[in-house]
PDB file of C-alpha atoms (C1' of nucleotides) in Angstrom:
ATOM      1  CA  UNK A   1      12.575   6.093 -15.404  1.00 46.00           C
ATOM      2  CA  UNK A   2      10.580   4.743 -17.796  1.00 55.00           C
ATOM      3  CA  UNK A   3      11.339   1.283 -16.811  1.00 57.00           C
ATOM      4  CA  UNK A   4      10.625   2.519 -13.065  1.00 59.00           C
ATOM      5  CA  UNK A   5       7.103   3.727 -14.013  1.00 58.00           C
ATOM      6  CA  UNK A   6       6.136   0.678 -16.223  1.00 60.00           C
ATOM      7  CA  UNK A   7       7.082  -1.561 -13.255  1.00 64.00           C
ATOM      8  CA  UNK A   8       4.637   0.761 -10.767  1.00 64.00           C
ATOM      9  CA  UNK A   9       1.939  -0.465 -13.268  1.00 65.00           C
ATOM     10  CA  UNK A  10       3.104  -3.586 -13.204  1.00 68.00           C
ATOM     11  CA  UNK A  11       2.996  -3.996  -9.478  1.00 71.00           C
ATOM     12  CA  UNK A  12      -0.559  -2.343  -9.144  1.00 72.00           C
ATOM     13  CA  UNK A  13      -1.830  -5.066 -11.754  1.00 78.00           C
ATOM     14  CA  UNK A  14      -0.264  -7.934 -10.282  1.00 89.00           C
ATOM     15  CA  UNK A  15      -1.428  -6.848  -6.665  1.00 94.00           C
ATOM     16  CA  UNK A  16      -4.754  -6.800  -8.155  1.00 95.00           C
ATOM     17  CA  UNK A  17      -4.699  -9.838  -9.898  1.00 93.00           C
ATOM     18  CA  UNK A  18      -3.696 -11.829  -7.133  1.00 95.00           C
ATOM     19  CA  UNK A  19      -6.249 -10.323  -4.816  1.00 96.00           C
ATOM     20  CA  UNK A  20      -8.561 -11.162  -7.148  1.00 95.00           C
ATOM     21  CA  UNK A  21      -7.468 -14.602  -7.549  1.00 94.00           C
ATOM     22  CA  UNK A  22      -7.467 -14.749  -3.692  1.00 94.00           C
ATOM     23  CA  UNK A  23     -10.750 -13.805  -3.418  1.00 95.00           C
ATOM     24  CA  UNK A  24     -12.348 -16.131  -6.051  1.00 94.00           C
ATOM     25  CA  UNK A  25     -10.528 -19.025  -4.080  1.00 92.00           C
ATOM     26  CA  UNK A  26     -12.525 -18.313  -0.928  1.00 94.00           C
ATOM     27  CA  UNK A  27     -15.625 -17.846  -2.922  1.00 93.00           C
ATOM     28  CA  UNK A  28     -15.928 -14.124  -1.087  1.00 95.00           C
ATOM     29  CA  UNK A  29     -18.124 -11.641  -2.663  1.00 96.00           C
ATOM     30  CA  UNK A  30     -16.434  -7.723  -2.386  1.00 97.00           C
ATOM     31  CA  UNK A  31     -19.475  -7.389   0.199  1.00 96.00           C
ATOM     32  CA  UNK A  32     -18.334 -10.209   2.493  1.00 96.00           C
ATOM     33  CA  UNK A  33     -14.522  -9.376   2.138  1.00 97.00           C
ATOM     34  CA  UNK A  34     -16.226  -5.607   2.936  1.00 97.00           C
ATOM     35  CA  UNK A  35     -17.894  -6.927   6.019  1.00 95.00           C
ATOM     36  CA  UNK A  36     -14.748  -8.919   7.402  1.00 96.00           C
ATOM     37  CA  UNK A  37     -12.013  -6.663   6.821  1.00 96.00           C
ATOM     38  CA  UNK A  38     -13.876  -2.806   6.719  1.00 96.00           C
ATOM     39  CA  UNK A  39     -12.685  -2.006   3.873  1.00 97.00           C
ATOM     40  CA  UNK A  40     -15.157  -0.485   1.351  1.00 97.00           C
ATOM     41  CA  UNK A  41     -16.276  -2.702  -1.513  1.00 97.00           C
ATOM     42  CA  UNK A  42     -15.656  -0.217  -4.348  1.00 97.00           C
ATOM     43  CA  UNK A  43     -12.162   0.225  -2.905  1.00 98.00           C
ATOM     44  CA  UNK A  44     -11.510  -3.632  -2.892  1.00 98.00           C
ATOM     45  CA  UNK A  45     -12.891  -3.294  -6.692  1.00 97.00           C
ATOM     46  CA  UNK A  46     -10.426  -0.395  -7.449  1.00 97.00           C
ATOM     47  CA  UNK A  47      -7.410  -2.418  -5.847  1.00 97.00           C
ATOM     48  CA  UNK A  48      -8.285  -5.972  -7.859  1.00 96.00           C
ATOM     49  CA  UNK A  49      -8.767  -3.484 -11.388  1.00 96.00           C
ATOM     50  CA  UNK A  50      -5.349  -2.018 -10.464  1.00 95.00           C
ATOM     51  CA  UNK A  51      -6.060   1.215 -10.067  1.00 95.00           C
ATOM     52  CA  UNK A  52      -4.334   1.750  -7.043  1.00 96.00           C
ATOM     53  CA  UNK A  53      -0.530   2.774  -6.421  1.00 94.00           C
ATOM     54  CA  UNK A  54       0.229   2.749  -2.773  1.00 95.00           C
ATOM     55  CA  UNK A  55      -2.702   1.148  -0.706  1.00 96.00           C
ATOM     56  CA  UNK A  56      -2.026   1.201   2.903  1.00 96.00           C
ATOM     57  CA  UNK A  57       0.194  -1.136   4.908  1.00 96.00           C
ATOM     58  CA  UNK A  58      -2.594  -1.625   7.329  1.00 95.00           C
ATOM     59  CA  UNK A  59      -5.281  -2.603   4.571  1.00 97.00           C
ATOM     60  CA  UNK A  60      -3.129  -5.145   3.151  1.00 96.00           C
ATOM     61  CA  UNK A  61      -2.626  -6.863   6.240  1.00 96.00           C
ATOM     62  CA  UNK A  62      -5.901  -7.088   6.730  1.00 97.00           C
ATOM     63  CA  UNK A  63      -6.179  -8.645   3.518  1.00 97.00           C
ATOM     64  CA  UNK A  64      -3.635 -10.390   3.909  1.00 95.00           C
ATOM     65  CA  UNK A  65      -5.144 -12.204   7.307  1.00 95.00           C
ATOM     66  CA  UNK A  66      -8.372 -12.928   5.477  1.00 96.00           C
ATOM     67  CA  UNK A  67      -7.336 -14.563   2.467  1.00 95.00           C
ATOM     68  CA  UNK A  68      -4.661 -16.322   3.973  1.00 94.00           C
ATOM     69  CA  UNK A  69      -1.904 -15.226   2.151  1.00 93.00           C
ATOM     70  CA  UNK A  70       1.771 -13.675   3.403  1.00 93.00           C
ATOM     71  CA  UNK A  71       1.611 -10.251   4.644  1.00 93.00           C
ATOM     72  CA  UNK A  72       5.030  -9.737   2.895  1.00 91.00           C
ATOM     73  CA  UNK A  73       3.873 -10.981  -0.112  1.00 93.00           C
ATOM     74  CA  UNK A  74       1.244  -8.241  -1.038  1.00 95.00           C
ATOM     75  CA  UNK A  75       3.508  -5.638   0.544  1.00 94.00           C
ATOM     76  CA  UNK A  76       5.648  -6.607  -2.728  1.00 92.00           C
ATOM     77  CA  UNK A  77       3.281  -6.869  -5.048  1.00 93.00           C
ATOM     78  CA  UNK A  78       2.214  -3.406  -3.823  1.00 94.00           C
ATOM     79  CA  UNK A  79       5.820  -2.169  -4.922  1.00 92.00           C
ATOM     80  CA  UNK A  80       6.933  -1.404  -1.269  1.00 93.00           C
ATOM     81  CA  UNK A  81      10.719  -2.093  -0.067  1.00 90.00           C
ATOM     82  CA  UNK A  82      10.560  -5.544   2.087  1.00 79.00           C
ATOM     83  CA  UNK A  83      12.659  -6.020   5.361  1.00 66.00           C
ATOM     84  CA  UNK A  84      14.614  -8.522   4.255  1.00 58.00           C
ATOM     85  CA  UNK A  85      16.785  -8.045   1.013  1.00 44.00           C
ATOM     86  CA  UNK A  86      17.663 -11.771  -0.623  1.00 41.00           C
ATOM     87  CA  UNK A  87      17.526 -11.898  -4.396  1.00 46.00           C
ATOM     88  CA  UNK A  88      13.959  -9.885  -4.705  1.00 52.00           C
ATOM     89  CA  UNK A  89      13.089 -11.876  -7.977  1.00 55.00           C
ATOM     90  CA  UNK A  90      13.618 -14.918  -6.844  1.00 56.00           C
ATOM     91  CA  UNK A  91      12.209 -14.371  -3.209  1.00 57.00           C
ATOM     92  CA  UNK A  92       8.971 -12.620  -5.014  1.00 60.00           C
ATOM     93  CA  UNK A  93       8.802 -15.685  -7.528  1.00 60.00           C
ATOM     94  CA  UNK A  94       9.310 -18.315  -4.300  1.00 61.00           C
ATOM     95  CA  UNK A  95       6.781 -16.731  -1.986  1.00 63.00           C
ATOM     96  CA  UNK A  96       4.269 -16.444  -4.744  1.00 67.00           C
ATOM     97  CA  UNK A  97       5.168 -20.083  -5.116  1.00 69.00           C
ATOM     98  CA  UNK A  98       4.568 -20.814  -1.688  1.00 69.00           C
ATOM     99  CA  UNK A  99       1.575 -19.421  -1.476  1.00 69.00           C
ATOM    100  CA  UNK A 100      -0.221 -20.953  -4.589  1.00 72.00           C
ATOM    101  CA  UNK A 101       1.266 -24.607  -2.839  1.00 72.00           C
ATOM    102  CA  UNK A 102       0.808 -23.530   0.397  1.00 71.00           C
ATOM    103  CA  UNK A 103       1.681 -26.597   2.787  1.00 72.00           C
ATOM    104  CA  UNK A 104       2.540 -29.739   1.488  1.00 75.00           C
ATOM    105  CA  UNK A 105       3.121 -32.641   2.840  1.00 76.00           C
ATOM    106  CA  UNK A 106       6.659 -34.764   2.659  1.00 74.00           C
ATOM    107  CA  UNK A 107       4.530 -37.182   0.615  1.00 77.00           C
ATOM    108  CA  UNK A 108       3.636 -34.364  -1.956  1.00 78.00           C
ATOM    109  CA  UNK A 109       7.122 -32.779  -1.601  1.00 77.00           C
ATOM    110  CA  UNK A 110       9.001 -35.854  -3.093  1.00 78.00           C
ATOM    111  CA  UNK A 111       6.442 -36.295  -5.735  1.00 79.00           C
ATOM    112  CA  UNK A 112       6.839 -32.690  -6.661  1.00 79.00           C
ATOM    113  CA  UNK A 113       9.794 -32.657  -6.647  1.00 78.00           C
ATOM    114  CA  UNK A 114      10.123 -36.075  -8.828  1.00 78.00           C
ATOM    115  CA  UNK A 115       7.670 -34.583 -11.069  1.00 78.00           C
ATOM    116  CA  UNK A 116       9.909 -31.570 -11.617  1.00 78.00           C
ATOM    117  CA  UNK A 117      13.206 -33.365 -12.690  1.00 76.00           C
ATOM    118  CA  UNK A 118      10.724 -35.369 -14.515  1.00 77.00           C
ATOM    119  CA  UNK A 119       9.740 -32.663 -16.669  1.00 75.00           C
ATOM    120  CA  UNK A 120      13.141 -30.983 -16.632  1.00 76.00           C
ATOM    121  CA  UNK A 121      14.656 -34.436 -18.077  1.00 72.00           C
ATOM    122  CA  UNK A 122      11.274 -34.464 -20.782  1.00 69.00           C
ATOM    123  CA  UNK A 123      12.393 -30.782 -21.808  1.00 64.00           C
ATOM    124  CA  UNK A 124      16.439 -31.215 -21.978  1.00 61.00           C
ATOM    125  CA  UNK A 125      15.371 -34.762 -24.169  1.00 56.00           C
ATOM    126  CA  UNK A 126      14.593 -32.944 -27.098  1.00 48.00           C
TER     127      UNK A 126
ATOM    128  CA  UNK B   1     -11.537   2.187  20.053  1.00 46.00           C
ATOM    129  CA  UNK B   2      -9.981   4.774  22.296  1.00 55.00           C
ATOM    130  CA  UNK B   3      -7.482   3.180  22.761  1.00 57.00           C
ATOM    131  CA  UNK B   4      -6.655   2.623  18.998  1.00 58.00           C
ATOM    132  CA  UNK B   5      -6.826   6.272  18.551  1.00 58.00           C
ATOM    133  CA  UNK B   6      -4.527   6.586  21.092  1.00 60.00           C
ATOM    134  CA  UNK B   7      -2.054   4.194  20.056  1.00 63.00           C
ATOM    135  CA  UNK B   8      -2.423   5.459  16.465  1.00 64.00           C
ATOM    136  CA  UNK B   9      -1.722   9.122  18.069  1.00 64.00           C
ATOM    137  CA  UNK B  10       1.354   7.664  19.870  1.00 67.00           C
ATOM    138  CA  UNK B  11       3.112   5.977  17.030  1.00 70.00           C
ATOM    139  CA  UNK B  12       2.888   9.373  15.016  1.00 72.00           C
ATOM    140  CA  UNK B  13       4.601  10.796  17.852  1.00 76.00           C
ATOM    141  CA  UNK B  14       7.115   8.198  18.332  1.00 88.00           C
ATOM    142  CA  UNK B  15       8.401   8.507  15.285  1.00 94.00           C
ATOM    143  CA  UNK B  16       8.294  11.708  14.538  1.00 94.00           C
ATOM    144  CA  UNK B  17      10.572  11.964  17.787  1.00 93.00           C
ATOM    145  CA  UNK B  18      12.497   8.730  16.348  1.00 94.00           C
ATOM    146  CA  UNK B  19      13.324  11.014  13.476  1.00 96.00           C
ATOM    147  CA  UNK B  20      14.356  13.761  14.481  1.00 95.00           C
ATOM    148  CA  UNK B  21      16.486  12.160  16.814  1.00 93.00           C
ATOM    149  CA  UNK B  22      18.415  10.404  14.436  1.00 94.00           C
ATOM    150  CA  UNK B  23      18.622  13.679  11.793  1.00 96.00           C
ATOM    151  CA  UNK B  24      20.407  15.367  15.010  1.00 93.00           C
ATOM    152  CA  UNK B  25      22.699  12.356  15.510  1.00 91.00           C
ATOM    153  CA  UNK B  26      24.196  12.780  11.762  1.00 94.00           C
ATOM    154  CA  UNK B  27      23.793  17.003  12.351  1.00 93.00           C
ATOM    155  CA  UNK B  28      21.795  17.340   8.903  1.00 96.00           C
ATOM    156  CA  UNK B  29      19.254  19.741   8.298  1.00 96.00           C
ATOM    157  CA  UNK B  30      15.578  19.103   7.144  1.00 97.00           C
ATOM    158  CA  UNK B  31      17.141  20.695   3.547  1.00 96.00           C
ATOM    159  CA  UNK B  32      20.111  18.400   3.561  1.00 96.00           C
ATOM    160  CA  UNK B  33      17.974  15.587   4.238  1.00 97.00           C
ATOM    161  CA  UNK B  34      15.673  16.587   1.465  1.00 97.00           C
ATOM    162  CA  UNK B  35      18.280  16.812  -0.960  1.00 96.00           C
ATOM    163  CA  UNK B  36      19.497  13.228  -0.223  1.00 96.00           C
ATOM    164  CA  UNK B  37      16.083  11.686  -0.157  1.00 97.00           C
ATOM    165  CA  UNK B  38      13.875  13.747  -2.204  1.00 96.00           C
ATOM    166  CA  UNK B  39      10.886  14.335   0.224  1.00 97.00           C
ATOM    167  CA  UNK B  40      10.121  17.884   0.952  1.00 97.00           C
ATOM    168  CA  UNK B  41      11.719  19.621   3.908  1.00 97.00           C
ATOM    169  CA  UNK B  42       8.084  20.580   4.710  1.00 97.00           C
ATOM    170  CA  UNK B  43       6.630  17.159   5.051  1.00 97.00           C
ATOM    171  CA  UNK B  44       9.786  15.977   6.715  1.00 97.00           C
ATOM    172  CA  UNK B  45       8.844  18.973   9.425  1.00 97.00           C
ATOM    173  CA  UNK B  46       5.507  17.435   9.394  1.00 97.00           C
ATOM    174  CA  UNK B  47       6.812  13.558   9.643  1.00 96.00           C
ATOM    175  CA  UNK B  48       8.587  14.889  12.875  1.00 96.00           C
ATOM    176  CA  UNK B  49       5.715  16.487  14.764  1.00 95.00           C
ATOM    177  CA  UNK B  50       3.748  13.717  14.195  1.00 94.00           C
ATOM    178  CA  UNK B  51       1.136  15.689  11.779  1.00 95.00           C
ATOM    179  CA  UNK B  52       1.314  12.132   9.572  1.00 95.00           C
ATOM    180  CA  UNK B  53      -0.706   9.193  10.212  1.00 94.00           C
ATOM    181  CA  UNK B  54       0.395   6.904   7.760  1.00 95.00           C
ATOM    182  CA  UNK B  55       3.506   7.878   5.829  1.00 96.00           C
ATOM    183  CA  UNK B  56       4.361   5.422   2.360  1.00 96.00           C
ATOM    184  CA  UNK B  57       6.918   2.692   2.844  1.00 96.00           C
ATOM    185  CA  UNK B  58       8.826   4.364   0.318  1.00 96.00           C
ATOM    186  CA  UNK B  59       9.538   7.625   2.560  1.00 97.00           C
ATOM    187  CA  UNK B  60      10.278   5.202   5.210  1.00 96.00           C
ATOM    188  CA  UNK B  61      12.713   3.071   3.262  1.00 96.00           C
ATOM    189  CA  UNK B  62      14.470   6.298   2.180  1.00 97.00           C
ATOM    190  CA  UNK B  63      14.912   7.302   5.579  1.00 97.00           C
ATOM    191  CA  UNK B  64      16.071   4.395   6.773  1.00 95.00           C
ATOM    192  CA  UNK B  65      18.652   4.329   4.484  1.00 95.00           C
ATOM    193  CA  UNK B  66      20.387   7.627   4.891  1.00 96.00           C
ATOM    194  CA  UNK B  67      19.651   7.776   8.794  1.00 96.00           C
ATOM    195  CA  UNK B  68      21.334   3.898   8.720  1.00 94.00           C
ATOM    196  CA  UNK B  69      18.930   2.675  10.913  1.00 93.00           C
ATOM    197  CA  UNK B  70      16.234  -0.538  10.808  1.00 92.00           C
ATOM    198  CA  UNK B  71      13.830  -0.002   7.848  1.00 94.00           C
ATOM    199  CA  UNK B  72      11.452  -2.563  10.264  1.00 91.00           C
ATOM    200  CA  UNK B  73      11.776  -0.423  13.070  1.00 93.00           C
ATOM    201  CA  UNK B  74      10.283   2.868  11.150  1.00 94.00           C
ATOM    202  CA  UNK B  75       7.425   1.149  10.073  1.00 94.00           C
ATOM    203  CA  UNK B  76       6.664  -0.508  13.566  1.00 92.00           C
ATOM    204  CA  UNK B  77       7.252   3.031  14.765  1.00 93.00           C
ATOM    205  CA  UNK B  78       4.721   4.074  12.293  1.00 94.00           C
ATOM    206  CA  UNK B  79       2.524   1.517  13.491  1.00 92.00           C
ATOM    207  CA  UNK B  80       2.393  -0.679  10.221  1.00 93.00           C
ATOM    208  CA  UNK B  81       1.840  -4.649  11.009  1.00 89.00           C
ATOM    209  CA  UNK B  82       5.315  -5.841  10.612  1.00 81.00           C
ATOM    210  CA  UNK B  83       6.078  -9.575   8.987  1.00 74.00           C
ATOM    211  CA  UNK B  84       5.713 -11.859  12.160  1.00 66.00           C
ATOM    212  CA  UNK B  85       9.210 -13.655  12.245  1.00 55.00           C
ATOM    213  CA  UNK B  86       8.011 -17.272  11.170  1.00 54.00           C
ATOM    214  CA  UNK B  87       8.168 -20.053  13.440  1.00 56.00           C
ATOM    215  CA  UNK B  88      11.425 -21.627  12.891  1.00 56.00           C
ATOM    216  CA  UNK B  89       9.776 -25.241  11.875  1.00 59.00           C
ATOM    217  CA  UNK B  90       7.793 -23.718   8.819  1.00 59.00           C
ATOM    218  CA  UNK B  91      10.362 -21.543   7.872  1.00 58.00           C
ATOM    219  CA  UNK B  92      13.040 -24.798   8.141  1.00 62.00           C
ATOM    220  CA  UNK B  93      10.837 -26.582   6.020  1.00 61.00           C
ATOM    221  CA  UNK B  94       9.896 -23.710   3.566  1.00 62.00           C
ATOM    222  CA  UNK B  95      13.833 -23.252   3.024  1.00 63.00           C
ATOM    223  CA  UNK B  96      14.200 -26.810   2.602  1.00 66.00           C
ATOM    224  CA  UNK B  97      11.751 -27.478   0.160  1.00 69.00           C
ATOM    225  CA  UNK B  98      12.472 -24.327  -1.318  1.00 67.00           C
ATOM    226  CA  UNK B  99      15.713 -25.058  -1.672  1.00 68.00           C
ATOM    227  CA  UNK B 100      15.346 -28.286  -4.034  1.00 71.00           C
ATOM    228  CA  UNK B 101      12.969 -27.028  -5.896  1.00 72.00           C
ATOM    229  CA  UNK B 102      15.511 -24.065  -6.583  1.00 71.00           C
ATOM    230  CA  UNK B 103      14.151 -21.554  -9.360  1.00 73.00           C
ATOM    231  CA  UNK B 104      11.640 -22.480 -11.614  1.00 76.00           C
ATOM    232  CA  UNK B 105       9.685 -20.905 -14.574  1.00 77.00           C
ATOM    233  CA  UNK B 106       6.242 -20.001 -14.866  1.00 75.00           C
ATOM    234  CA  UNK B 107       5.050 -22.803 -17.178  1.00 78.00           C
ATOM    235  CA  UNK B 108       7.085 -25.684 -14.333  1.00 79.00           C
ATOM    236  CA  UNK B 109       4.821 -23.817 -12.128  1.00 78.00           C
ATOM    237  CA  UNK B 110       1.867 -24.215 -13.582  1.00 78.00           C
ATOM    238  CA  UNK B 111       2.843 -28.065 -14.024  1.00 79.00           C
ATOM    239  CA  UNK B 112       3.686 -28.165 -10.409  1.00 79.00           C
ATOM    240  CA  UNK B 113      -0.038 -26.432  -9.005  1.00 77.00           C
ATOM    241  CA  UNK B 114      -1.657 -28.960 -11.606  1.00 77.00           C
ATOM    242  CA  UNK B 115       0.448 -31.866 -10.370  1.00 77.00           C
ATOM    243  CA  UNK B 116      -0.386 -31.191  -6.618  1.00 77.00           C
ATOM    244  CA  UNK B 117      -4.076 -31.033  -7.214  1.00 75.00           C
ATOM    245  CA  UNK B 118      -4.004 -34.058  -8.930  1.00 75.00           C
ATOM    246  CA  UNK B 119      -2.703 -36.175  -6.631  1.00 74.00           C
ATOM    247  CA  UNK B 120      -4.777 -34.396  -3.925  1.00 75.00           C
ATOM    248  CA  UNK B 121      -8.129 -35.131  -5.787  1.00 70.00           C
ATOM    249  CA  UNK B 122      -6.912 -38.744  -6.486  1.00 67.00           C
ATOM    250  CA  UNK B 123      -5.583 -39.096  -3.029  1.00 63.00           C
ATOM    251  CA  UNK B 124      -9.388 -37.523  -1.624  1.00 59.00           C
ATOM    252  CA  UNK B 125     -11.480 -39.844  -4.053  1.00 55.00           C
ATOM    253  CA  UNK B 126     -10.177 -43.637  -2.295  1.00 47.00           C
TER     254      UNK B 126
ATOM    255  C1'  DT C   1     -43.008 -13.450 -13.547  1.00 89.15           C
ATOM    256  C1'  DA C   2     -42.698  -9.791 -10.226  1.00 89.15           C
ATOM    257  C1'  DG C   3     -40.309  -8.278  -6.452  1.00 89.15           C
ATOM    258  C1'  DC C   4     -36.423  -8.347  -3.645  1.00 89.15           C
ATOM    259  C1'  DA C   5     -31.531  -9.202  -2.595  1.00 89.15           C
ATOM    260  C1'  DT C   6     -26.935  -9.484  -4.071  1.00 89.15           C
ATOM    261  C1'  DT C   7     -23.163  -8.315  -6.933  1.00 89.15           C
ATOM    262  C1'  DG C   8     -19.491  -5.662  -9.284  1.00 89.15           C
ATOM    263  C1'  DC C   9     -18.537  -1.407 -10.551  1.00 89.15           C
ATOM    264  C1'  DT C  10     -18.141   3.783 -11.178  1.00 89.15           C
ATOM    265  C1'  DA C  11     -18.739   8.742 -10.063  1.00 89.15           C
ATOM    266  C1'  DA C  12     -18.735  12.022  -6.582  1.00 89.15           C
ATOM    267  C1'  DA C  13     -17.430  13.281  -2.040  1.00 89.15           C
ATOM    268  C1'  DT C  14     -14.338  13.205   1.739  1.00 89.15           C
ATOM    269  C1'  DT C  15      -9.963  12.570   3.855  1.00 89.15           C
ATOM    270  C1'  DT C  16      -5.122  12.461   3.765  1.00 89.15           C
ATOM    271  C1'  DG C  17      -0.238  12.370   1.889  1.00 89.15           C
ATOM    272  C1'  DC C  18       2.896  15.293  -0.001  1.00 89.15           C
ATOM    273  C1'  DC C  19       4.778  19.566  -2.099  1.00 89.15           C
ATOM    274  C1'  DA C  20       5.644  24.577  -3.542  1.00 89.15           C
ATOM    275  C1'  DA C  21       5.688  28.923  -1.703  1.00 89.15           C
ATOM    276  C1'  DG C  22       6.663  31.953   1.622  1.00 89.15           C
ATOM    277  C1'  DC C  23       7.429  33.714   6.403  1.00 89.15           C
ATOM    278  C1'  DA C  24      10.227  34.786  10.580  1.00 89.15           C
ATOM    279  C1'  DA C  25      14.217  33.913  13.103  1.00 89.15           C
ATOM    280  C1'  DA C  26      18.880  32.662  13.477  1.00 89.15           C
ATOM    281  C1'  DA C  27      23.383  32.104  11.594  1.00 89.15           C
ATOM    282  C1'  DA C  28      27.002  33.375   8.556  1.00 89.15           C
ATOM    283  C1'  DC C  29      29.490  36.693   6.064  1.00 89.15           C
ATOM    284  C1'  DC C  30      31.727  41.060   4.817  1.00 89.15           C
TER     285       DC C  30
ATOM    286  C1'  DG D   1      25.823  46.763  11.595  1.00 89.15           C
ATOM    287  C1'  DG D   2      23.843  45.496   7.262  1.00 89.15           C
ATOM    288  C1'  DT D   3      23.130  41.920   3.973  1.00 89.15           C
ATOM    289  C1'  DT D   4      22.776  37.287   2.606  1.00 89.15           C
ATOM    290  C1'  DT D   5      22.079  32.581   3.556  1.00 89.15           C
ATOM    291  C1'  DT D   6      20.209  28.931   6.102  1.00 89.15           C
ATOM    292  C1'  DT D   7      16.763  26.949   8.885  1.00 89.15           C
ATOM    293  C1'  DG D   8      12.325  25.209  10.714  1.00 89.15           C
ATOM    294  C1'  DC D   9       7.869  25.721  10.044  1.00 89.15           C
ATOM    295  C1'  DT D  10       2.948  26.783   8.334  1.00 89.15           C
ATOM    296  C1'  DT D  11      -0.379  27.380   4.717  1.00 89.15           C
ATOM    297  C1'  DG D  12      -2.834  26.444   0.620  1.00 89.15           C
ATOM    298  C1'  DG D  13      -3.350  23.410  -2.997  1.00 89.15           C
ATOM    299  C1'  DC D  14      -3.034  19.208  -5.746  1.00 89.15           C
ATOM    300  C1'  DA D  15      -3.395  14.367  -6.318  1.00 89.15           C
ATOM    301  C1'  DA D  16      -4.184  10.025  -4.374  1.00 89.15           C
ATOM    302  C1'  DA D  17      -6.433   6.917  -0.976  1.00 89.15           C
ATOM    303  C1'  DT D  18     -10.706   5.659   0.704  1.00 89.15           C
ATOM    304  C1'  DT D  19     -15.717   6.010   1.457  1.00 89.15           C
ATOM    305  C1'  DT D  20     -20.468   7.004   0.191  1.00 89.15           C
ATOM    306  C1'  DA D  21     -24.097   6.693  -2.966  1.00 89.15           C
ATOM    307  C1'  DG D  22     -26.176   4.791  -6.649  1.00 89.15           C
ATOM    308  C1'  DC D  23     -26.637   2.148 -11.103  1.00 89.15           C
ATOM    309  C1'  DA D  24     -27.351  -2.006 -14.007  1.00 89.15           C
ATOM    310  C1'  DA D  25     -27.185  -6.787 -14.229  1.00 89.15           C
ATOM    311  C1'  DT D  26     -27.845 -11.095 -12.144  1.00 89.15           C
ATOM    312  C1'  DG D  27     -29.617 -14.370  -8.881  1.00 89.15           C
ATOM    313  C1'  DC D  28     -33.125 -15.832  -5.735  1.00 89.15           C
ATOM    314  C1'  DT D  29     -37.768 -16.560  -3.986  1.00 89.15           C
ATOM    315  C1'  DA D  30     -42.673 -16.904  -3.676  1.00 89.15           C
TER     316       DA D  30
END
DNA sequence: TAGCATTGCTAAATTTGCCAAGCAAAAACC
DNA sequence: GGTTTTTGCTTGGCAAATTTAGCAATGCTA
């Protein structure tokens, strides 16, 4: 129970974290994100300060469409149950993954990917 | 704008009649269904005459769940945006890469989003 | 530097989701 | 037939979601 709450809290402060990230990336004032989406400015404030438990499905789409980022995505951040049921953890931690990439190339793929071992072989070295 | 209304009208409706349909298929009462789900037989009574405009994803899930039918469907019912199934390129190529880069911690993360920029800002300064 | 615009934020107001309480009718029981 | 239980529903109220209004600080411009 306890564990259930502190995880609501968690998910209203990661939500907001990452809409605030989101926001800073598109160099969007809460006015302009206001203006494109309708969503009131002190609302979008509340939402980044996590302060909010269960915004609406149709405001995070909206967000969602502005900044660019997966629709499903927020909806898990927000703490909502997600259609599709793989691992959550890992699906959360991919998709938040995915989005902070975004696309890449094959070019960049390989060198991430080299990079990674690389780093993995650094660590396991020592 | 009229015709949002009315399609917001209409999807109450829908599902309200979506519900109680499938409460009468399993013969359970609004209390029995209460018990098993923990929402109030009132609001339930509500849900099903369309009273609620947006009900949490949370009801919904529940609902799903003990009526065994598509959690998705509820919420397009409901009129939530529903994830747009990805085009099967992106999503081929999000698995893929996905799947070699397999799980990774936060810190490889960070390493990876520094990596990426990197060799974009070398590849964007030649 | 003064005046105006923009910004992020908070308090108050409004709207809405959800519940406890209770009612009337029907069903079940003795 | 009377009593109890179950049922669906409405109402009033609380808390949360969202908006409106306004403040202080900062940035911009002439």
């Amino acid at each position: 129970m306890l564990s259930t709450l502190s995880n609501m809290a968690q998910n209203t402060v990661k939500l907001g974290a990452f809409l605030s990230s989101a926001r800073s990336k598109l160099d969007m004032s809460l006015r302009a994100v206001e203006k494109e989406t309708g969503i009131s400015n002190a609302y979008l404030s509340q939402l980044e300060h996590g302060k909010i438990k269960t915004p609406s499905p149709q405001n995070l789409h909206k967000l969602a469409q502005l900044y660019r980022v997966p629709y499903e995505l927020l909806m898990e951040l927000a703490g909502f149950p997600i259609p599709k049921v793989p691992s959550a953890e890992s699906q959360t931690a991919r998709d938040t993954f995915a989005a902070r990439i975004g696309a890449v190339t094959e070019e960049e793929e390989e060198a991430l990917v080299e990079y990674l071992q690389f780093i993995r072989s650094r660590r396991s070295r020592r």
